[in-house]
């Protein structure tokens, strides 16, 4: 029988990869989108005619109830959030509404309309923040360092709480940074790959960045959406860390990205205090051994291959514009 999945945040990086993965598995895929004066469907355009879109907003409880009533999903993937960390200092309460309370609204709607569905919450390694141990696993205490991360901790615990209180199949995936050519342009990896392509094409002469020392465990988004699906196929609901187990600095990313096109990053990258954060997360590295053991999940793309993939995609984008 055809299974139905509802994805909130389908227009985002992960939503688009997850929709593709579920379509391959013959799911009926329904995406929840918020109303905008101009459609923002670039990432889902290639398979737009194979999915259904319904309007709803994490801020509006009844819109969520209506979306669930119309969809009657077997699986719900809550990927929608205000996901850019710096913006969360400028809009802390709105971030709390979307990224934190929005999770409760969706869980309550599910409890009312489809309590037998399975629910995935997009939790984040940012919750570890000022890390208490290295590497971080499912039992590492949280110390969030931004309003975004604080909201994600709330979203994480409300998911655990609804599982324990109401016996919902609700799980939280604690995903470390994952990137791709579909990453938003403001995140550091895409900012670098886009900057390298611009410089290579003669469209820019420098790239201004913030903290070059911070380290992240970066993987490929296409690999990470598989882990989301696997979590909802388990006999019992539980939470998982998803990561590569390798950490690199922003400087490392620059070095590989620039050298891939034959340039020396030191000639082009400038540090700019505008991109420094009021409180930084210095070093993240995940231990995904539980996911390897129980889900059979493995990343397939190395850090170096990821950097090259992103630079090549941006170079091609600029090349196409020229042709
Ligand atoms: P993204 O590209 O920023 O996508 C976010 C999505 O949320 C977009 O589709 C956006 O819609 C939607 N959205 C925002 N506010 C909404 C609202 N009020 N109502 C309905 N939809 C709303 O994020 P991503 O990188 O794909 O990440 C997906 C999820 O995983 C997010 O929750 C993020 O916080 C979390 N996460 C990401 C990473 C990572 O490294 N990528 C790691 C851990 C966790 P619009 O197109 O209308 O803006
Ligand atoms: O920053 C440093 C910055 O914005 C990474 C989101 O998907 O992953 C993402 O959050 C690091 C930080 O991602 C610039 O200070 C230096 O230390 O790419 P980012 P993030 O903050 O790690 C987690 C897991 C999520 O859950 C989030 O939703 O790079 N950095 N210079 C810079 N960062 C940016 N954005 N721009 C710079 O110029």
Short mmCIF file of C-alpha atoms and ligand atoms in Angstrom, two decimals:
data_model
loop_
_atom_site.label_atom_id
_atom_site.label_comp_id
_atom_site.label_asym_id
_atom_site.label_seq_id
_atom_site.Cartn_x
_atom_site.Cartn_y
_atom_site.Cartn_z
CA UNK A 1 0.00 0.00 0.00
CA UNK A 2 1.25 3.51 -0.81
CA UNK A 3 2.46 5.33 2.27
CA UNK A 4 1.99 9.06 2.74
CA UNK A 5 4.64 11.42 4.10
CA UNK A 6 4.12 15.02 5.11
CA UNK A 7 7.21 17.25 5.02
CA UNK A 8 7.19 20.68 6.64
CA UNK A 9 10.05 22.80 5.25
CA UNK A 10 9.91 21.01 1.88
CA UNK A 11 11.23 24.13 0.09
CA UNK A 12 14.46 24.02 2.15
CA UNK A 13 17.69 22.12 1.51
CA UNK A 14 16.77 18.97 3.48
CA UNK A 15 13.11 19.03 2.47
CA UNK A 16 14.03 18.81 -1.20
CA UNK A 17 16.45 15.88 -0.73
CA UNK A 18 14.01 14.06 1.54
CA UNK A 19 11.15 14.48 -0.95
CA UNK A 20 13.32 12.98 -3.70
CA UNK A 21 14.29 10.05 -1.47
CA UNK A 22 10.65 9.34 -0.52
CA UNK A 23 9.45 9.63 -4.14
CA UNK A 24 12.05 7.01 -5.09
CA UNK A 25 10.46 4.82 -2.44
CA UNK A 26 7.03 5.39 -4.00
CA UNK A 27 5.59 7.48 -1.17
CA UNK A 28 2.80 9.94 -1.72
CA UNK A 29 4.68 13.12 -0.74
CA UNK A 30 2.82 16.14 0.62
CA UNK A 31 4.73 19.33 1.42
CA UNK A 32 3.56 22.07 3.73
CA UNK A 33 4.50 25.54 2.48
CA UNK A 34 3.83 28.94 3.94
CA UNK A 35 2.15 31.58 1.85
CA UNK A 36 4.51 34.06 0.16
CA UNK A 37 3.84 36.80 -2.36
CA UNK A 38 6.32 35.10 -4.69
CA UNK A 39 6.73 31.33 -4.82
CA UNK A 40 10.03 29.99 -3.54
CA UNK A 41 9.98 26.54 -5.14
CA UNK A 42 13.39 26.47 -6.85
CA UNK A 43 14.67 23.42 -4.97
CA UNK A 44 11.52 21.37 -5.57
CA UNK A 45 10.95 22.46 -9.19
CA UNK A 46 12.45 19.32 -10.80
CA UNK A 47 9.78 17.10 -9.17
CA UNK A 48 7.05 19.68 -8.52
CA UNK A 49 4.46 17.71 -10.54
CA UNK A 50 5.02 14.56 -8.43
CA UNK A 51 4.24 16.11 -5.02
CA UNK A 52 1.25 17.83 -3.44
CA UNK A 53 1.65 21.18 -1.70
CA UNK A 54 -0.64 22.51 1.03
CA UNK A 55 -0.44 25.89 2.71
CA UNK A 56 0.20 25.98 6.44
CA UNK A 57 2.36 27.80 8.94
CA UNK A 58 4.03 26.65 12.15
CA UNK A 59 2.68 29.80 13.80
CA UNK A 60 -0.94 28.90 13.09
CA UNK A 61 -2.29 25.93 15.04
CA UNK A 62 -5.43 25.39 12.97
CA UNK A 63 -3.57 25.51 9.69
CA UNK A 64 -1.54 22.54 10.95
CA UNK A 65 -4.68 20.65 11.96
CA UNK A 66 -6.17 21.26 8.52
CA UNK A 67 -3.00 20.14 6.72
CA UNK A 68 -2.94 16.90 8.72
CA UNK A 69 -6.67 16.29 8.15
CA UNK A 70 -6.22 16.68 4.40
CA UNK A 71 -3.03 14.63 4.29
CA UNK A 72 -3.72 11.76 6.74
CA UNK A 73 0.03 11.03 6.84
CA UNK A 74 1.77 7.84 7.94
CA UNK A 75 4.98 9.80 8.53
CA UNK A 76 5.53 13.46 9.45
CA UNK A 77 8.94 15.09 8.99
CA UNK A 78 9.13 18.43 10.79
CA UNK A 79 11.97 20.19 8.97
CA UNK A 80 10.51 23.71 8.97
CA UNK A 81 12.34 26.20 11.19
CA UNK A 82 14.12 29.52 11.21
CA UNK A 83 17.46 27.76 10.69
CA UNK A 84 20.09 30.53 10.38
CA UNK A 85 21.91 31.00 13.69
CA UNK A 86 22.89 34.73 13.37
CA UNK A 87 19.29 35.76 12.58
CA UNK A 88 18.20 34.16 15.85
CA UNK A 89 19.93 36.95 17.81
CA UNK A 90 18.08 39.58 15.76
CA UNK A 91 14.70 37.79 15.99
CA UNK A 92 14.89 35.72 19.20
CA UNK A 93 11.19 35.52 20.00
CA UNK A 94 10.15 34.75 16.43
CA UNK A 95 12.83 32.04 16.36
CA UNK A 96 11.35 30.64 19.57
CA UNK A 97 7.89 30.62 17.98
CA UNK A 98 8.95 28.84 14.74
CA UNK A 99 11.74 26.62 15.88
CA UNK A 100 10.56 25.86 19.42
CA UNK A 101 6.80 26.27 19.97
CA UNK A 102 6.06 25.29 16.36
CA UNK A 103 7.07 21.74 17.31
CA UNK A 104 4.46 21.61 20.08
CA UNK A 105 1.80 22.94 17.74
CA UNK A 106 2.55 20.22 15.21
CA UNK A 107 2.71 17.47 17.86
CA UNK A 108 -0.64 18.62 19.30
CA UNK A 109 -2.18 18.63 15.83
CA UNK A 110 -0.86 15.09 15.30
CA UNK A 111 -2.24 13.95 18.66
CA UNK A 112 -5.65 15.22 17.63
CA UNK A 113 -5.77 14.12 13.98
CA UNK A 114 -3.40 11.17 13.45
CA UNK A 115 -1.90 9.85 16.71
CA UNK A 116 -0.76 6.65 14.98
CA UNK A 117 1.50 8.55 12.56
CA UNK A 118 5.28 8.60 13.04
CA UNK A 119 6.93 11.95 13.75
CA UNK A 120 10.49 13.13 13.02
CA UNK A 121 11.87 16.28 14.66
CA UNK A 122 14.90 18.02 13.10
CA UNK A 123 17.11 18.54 16.15
CA UNK A 124 20.59 19.97 15.84
CA UNK A 125 24.18 19.58 17.02
CA UNK A 126 23.96 23.30 17.90
CA UNK A 127 22.22 22.09 21.08
CA UNK A 128 25.62 20.83 22.34
CA UNK A 129 27.03 24.35 21.90
CA UNK A 130 29.75 24.87 24.49
CA UNK A 131 30.49 21.18 24.49
CA UNK A 132 30.63 19.13 27.70
CA UNK A 133 32.41 16.18 26.08
CA UNK A 134 34.08 15.25 22.81
CA UNK A 135 32.84 13.62 20.62
CA UNK A 136 29.15 14.30 21.28
CA UNK A 137 26.65 11.43 21.43
CA UNK A 138 22.97 10.92 22.40
CA UNK A 139 23.82 11.23 26.14
CA UNK A 140 25.97 14.37 25.97
CA UNK A 141 24.37 17.23 27.98
CA UNK A 142 23.26 20.31 26.05
CA UNK A 143 24.67 23.84 26.44
CA UNK A 144 23.04 25.91 23.68
CA UNK A 145 24.83 29.11 22.65
CA UNK A 146 22.25 30.99 20.54
CA UNK A 147 18.50 31.67 20.63
CA UNK A 148 18.28 29.20 17.72
CA UNK A 149 19.96 26.46 19.74
CA UNK A 150 17.84 27.23 22.82
CA UNK A 151 14.69 26.89 20.69
CA UNK A 152 15.98 23.58 19.26
CA UNK A 153 16.57 22.24 22.79
CA UNK A 154 12.92 23.06 23.55
CA UNK A 155 11.82 21.32 20.32
CA UNK A 156 13.95 18.31 21.22
CA UNK A 157 12.57 17.88 24.73
CA UNK A 158 8.95 18.47 23.76
CA UNK A 159 9.33 15.66 21.22
CA UNK A 160 10.77 13.36 23.90
CA UNK A 161 8.06 14.49 26.33
CA UNK A 162 5.17 13.82 23.93
CA UNK A 163 6.62 10.39 23.23
CA UNK A 164 6.78 9.64 26.95
CA UNK A 165 3.47 11.32 27.89
CA UNK A 166 1.22 10.19 25.04
CA UNK A 167 3.10 7.18 23.62
CA UNK A 168 3.44 8.80 20.23
CA UNK A 169 6.01 7.44 17.80
CA UNK A 170 8.00 10.68 17.93
CA UNK A 171 11.78 10.77 17.42
CA UNK A 172 14.41 13.41 17.33
CA UNK A 173 17.41 13.26 14.99
CA UNK A 174 20.37 15.23 16.34
CA UNK A 175 22.00 16.05 13.04
CA UNK A 176 25.39 17.66 12.71
CA UNK A 177 25.97 20.21 9.91
CA UNK A 178 25.10 18.87 6.49
CA UNK A 179 25.63 20.74 3.27
CA UNK A 180 25.11 20.47 -0.48
CA UNK A 181 24.88 22.61 -3.60
CA UNK A 182 21.30 23.37 -2.39
CA UNK A 183 22.51 24.92 0.89
CA UNK A 184 21.32 28.51 1.49
CA UNK A 185 23.86 31.11 0.36
CA UNK A 186 24.33 32.65 3.82
CA UNK A 187 25.68 29.46 5.49
CA UNK A 188 29.47 29.40 5.55
CA UNK A 189 30.08 26.40 3.25
CA UNK A 190 27.88 27.72 0.46
CA UNK A 191 29.12 31.26 1.01
CA UNK A 192 32.63 29.94 0.39
CA UNK A 193 31.78 27.77 -2.66
CA UNK A 194 29.78 30.63 -4.17
CA UNK A 195 32.61 33.09 -3.36
CA UNK A 196 35.24 30.84 -4.97
CA UNK A 197 33.14 30.55 -8.13
CA UNK A 198 32.60 34.32 -8.30
CA UNK A 199 36.32 35.01 -7.82
CA UNK A 200 37.27 32.39 -10.42
CA UNK A 201 34.86 33.96 -12.92
CA UNK A 202 36.21 37.46 -12.22
CA UNK A 203 32.93 38.59 -10.62
CA UNK A 204 34.46 39.28 -7.17
CA UNK A 205 37.91 39.99 -5.81
CA UNK A 206 37.59 38.94 -2.16
CA UNK A 207 35.49 36.89 0.27
CA UNK A 208 34.67 38.33 3.71
CA UNK A 209 34.17 35.80 6.49
CA UNK A 210 33.97 35.71 10.30
CA UNK A 211 35.62 33.14 12.58
CA UNK A 212 37.97 30.94 10.54
CA UNK A 213 38.93 28.78 13.55
CA UNK A 214 35.54 27.31 14.29
CA UNK A 215 35.27 23.60 13.52
CA UNK A 216 32.28 21.62 12.35
CA UNK A 217 31.49 17.99 11.55
CA UNK A 218 30.29 18.56 7.98
CA UNK A 219 28.49 15.87 5.94
CA UNK A 220 26.41 15.68 2.75
CA UNK A 221 22.67 16.48 3.11
CA UNK A 222 21.67 13.65 0.73
CA UNK A 223 23.15 11.14 3.18
CA UNK A 224 21.45 12.73 6.20
CA UNK A 225 17.87 12.57 4.89
CA UNK A 226 18.27 8.78 4.56
CA UNK A 227 18.95 8.69 8.31
CA UNK A 228 15.70 10.61 8.99
CA UNK A 229 13.72 7.99 7.08
CA UNK A 230 15.55 5.09 8.75
CA UNK A 231 14.68 6.49 12.20
CA UNK A 232 10.97 6.26 11.37
CA UNK A 233 11.29 2.63 10.17
CA UNK A 234 12.52 1.31 13.55
CA UNK A 235 10.36 -0.94 15.75
CA UNK A 236 10.68 1.47 18.72
CA UNK A 237 11.00 5.28 18.69
CA UNK A 238 14.32 6.68 19.94
CA UNK A 239 16.72 9.52 19.25
CA UNK A 240 19.92 9.37 17.19
CA UNK A 241 23.03 11.46 16.56
CA UNK A 242 23.94 11.66 12.86
CA UNK A 243 27.47 12.81 11.99
CA UNK A 244 30.58 11.82 10.04
CA UNK A 245 32.91 11.68 13.08
CA UNK A 246 35.35 14.12 11.45
CA UNK A 247 35.73 17.79 12.16
CA UNK A 248 37.33 20.52 10.05
CA UNK A 249 37.79 24.25 10.44
CA UNK A 250 36.31 27.00 8.26
CA UNK A 251 39.94 27.64 7.24
CA UNK A 252 40.28 23.99 6.03
CA UNK A 253 37.11 24.45 3.97
CA UNK A 254 38.56 27.60 2.37
CA UNK A 255 41.87 25.93 1.64
CA UNK A 256 40.32 22.96 -0.20
CA UNK A 257 37.70 25.06 -2.01
CA UNK A 258 40.18 27.62 -3.38
CA UNK A 259 42.88 25.08 -4.23
CA UNK A 260 40.28 23.05 -6.18
CA UNK A 261 40.24 25.91 -8.74
CA UNK A 262 43.98 26.57 -8.49
CA UNK A 263 43.81 29.60 -6.17
CA UNK A 264 45.50 30.39 -2.83
CA UNK A 265 42.75 31.21 -0.29
CA UNK A 266 45.03 33.56 1.69
CA UNK A 267 45.03 36.04 -1.19
CA UNK A 268 41.24 36.39 -1.22
CA UNK A 269 39.74 35.71 2.23
CA UNK A 270 39.39 38.67 4.60
CA UNK A 271 38.19 38.45 8.19
CA UNK A 272 35.33 40.78 8.93
CA UNK A 273 34.02 41.41 12.47
CA UNK A 274 30.49 41.79 11.04
CA UNK A 275 30.36 38.00 10.67
CA UNK A 276 31.53 37.15 14.21
CA UNK A 277 28.85 35.87 16.63
CA UNK A 278 28.05 37.15 20.16
CA UNK A 279 28.61 33.59 21.45
CA UNK A 280 30.39 31.04 19.27
CA UNK A 281 30.23 27.27 19.09
CA UNK A 282 33.92 26.51 18.68
CA UNK A 283 34.21 22.83 17.96
CA UNK A 284 31.68 20.12 17.14
CA UNK A 285 32.34 16.49 16.33
CA UNK A 286 29.71 13.78 16.49
CA UNK A 287 29.75 10.13 17.51
CA UNK A 288 27.15 8.37 15.32
CA UNK A 289 28.05 4.85 16.40
CA UNK A 290 24.51 4.17 17.67
CA UNK A 291 23.09 5.06 14.22
CA UNK A 292 25.70 2.89 12.52
CA UNK A 293 24.82 -0.03 14.76
CA UNK A 294 21.00 0.19 14.85
CA UNK A 295 20.13 1.96 11.59
CA UNK A 296 22.99 0.63 9.48
CA UNK A 297 23.57 4.26 8.46
CA UNK A 298 26.91 5.42 7.00
CA UNK A 299 27.89 8.65 5.28
CA UNK A 300 28.99 8.11 1.66
CA UNK A 301 30.62 11.46 0.78
CA UNK A 302 33.95 12.57 2.30
CA UNK A 303 34.63 16.14 3.41
CA UNK A 304 36.97 16.77 0.46
CA UNK A 305 34.43 15.37 -2.03
CA UNK A 306 31.69 17.54 -0.49
CA UNK A 307 33.77 20.72 -0.86
CA UNK A 308 34.60 19.89 -4.48
CA UNK A 309 30.97 19.03 -5.26
CA UNK A 310 29.80 22.41 -3.95
CA UNK A 311 32.47 24.42 -5.75
CA UNK A 312 31.85 22.57 -9.03
CA UNK A 313 28.10 23.18 -8.78
CA UNK A 314 28.58 26.92 -8.22
CA UNK A 315 31.11 27.15 -11.04
CA UNK A 316 28.61 25.45 -13.35
CA UNK A 317 25.86 27.83 -12.23
CA UNK A 318 27.95 30.87 -13.18
CA UNK A 319 29.11 29.22 -16.41
CA UNK A 320 25.47 28.60 -17.44
CA UNK A 321 24.65 32.27 -16.81
CA UNK A 322 27.49 33.27 -19.15
CA UNK A 323 26.43 30.89 -21.96
P1 LIG B 1 16.43 25.54 5.43
O1 LIG B 1 17.04 25.26 4.08
O2 LIG B 1 16.64 26.86 6.07
O3 LIG B 1 14.85 25.27 5.30
C1 LIG B 1 13.95 25.67 6.29
C2 LIG B 1 12.53 25.42 5.82
O4 LIG B 1 11.61 25.82 6.85
C3 LIG B 1 12.12 26.19 4.57
O5 LIG B 1 11.36 25.34 3.73
C4 LIG B 1 11.23 27.30 5.13
O6 LIG B 1 10.26 27.76 4.23
C5 LIG B 1 10.54 26.56 6.25
N1 LIG B 1 9.90 27.44 7.25
C6 LIG B 1 10.51 28.38 8.01
N2 LIG B 1 9.62 28.95 8.83
C7 LIG B 1 8.40 28.37 8.59
C8 LIG B 1 7.08 28.54 9.11
N3 LIG B 1 6.80 29.45 10.04
N4 LIG B 1 6.08 27.75 8.64
C9 LIG B 1 6.33 26.85 7.68
N5 LIG B 1 7.56 26.65 7.13
C10 LIG B 1 8.57 27.41 7.58
O7 LIG B 1 16.91 24.42 6.48
P2 LIG B 1 17.60 22.98 6.23
O8 LIG B 1 19.07 23.17 6.20
O9 LIG B 1 16.91 22.28 5.14
O10 LIG B 1 17.29 22.29 7.63
C11 LIG B 1 16.08 21.58 7.84
C12 LIG B 1 15.81 21.48 9.32
O11 LIG B 1 16.88 20.81 9.97
C13 LIG B 1 15.67 22.82 10.06
O12 LIG B 1 14.75 22.64 11.09
C14 LIG B 1 17.07 23.05 10.63
O13 LIG B 1 16.98 23.89 11.75
C15 LIG B 1 17.45 21.63 10.98
N6 LIG B 1 18.86 21.30 10.98
C16 LIG B 1 19.64 21.60 9.90
C17 LIG B 1 20.95 21.21 9.88
C18 LIG B 1 21.84 21.49 8.69
O14 LIG B 1 23.06 21.39 8.84
N7 LIG B 1 21.28 21.78 7.53
C19 LIG B 1 21.49 20.50 10.97
C20 LIG B 1 20.66 20.20 12.04
C21 LIG B 1 19.35 20.58 12.03
P3 LIG B 1 10.52 29.03 3.24
O15 LIG B 1 11.09 28.43 1.98
O16 LIG B 1 9.14 29.56 3.09
O17 LIG B 1 11.46 29.97 3.94
O1 LIG B 2 28.31 28.52 10.46
C1 LIG B 2 31.51 30.27 11.07
C2 LIG B 2 30.39 30.50 12.07
O2 LIG B 2 26.20 29.48 9.55
C3 LIG B 2 29.31 27.55 10.68
C4 LIG B 2 22.62 25.50 10.51
O3 LIG B 2 22.19 24.61 9.50
O4 LIG B 2 24.27 23.93 11.24
C5 LIG B 2 24.09 25.26 10.79
O5 LIG B 2 24.50 26.19 11.80
C6 LIG B 2 30.51 28.19 11.36
C7 LIG B 2 30.17 29.07 12.57
O6 LIG B 2 26.28 27.05 10.32
C8 LIG B 2 31.19 32.88 8.57
O7 LIG B 2 30.79 31.43 13.07
C9 LIG B 2 32.77 32.02 9.78
O8 LIG B 2 31.05 28.79 13.61
O9 LIG B 2 27.39 27.67 8.24
P1 LIG B 2 27.01 28.23 9.55
P2 LIG B 2 25.98 26.79 11.87
O10 LIG B 2 25.89 28.03 12.65
O11 LIG B 2 26.92 25.73 12.34
C10 LIG B 2 23.57 23.59 12.44
C11 LIG B 2 23.84 22.14 12.74
C12 LIG B 2 22.13 23.95 12.40
O12 LIG B 2 21.31 23.31 13.03
C13 LIG B 2 21.78 25.27 11.77
O13 LIG B 2 20.41 25.27 11.37
O14 LIG B 2 31.15 29.06 10.42
N1 LIG B 2 31.63 31.35 10.07
N2 LIG B 2 32.53 32.97 8.87
C14 LIG B 2 30.64 31.85 9.33
N3 LIG B 2 29.33 31.51 9.23
C15 LIG B 2 28.56 32.19 8.36
N4 LIG B 2 27.28 31.85 8.22
N5 LIG B 2 29.08 33.22 7.60
C16 LIG B 2 30.37 33.60 7.68
O15 LIG B 2 30.81 34.53 6.98
#
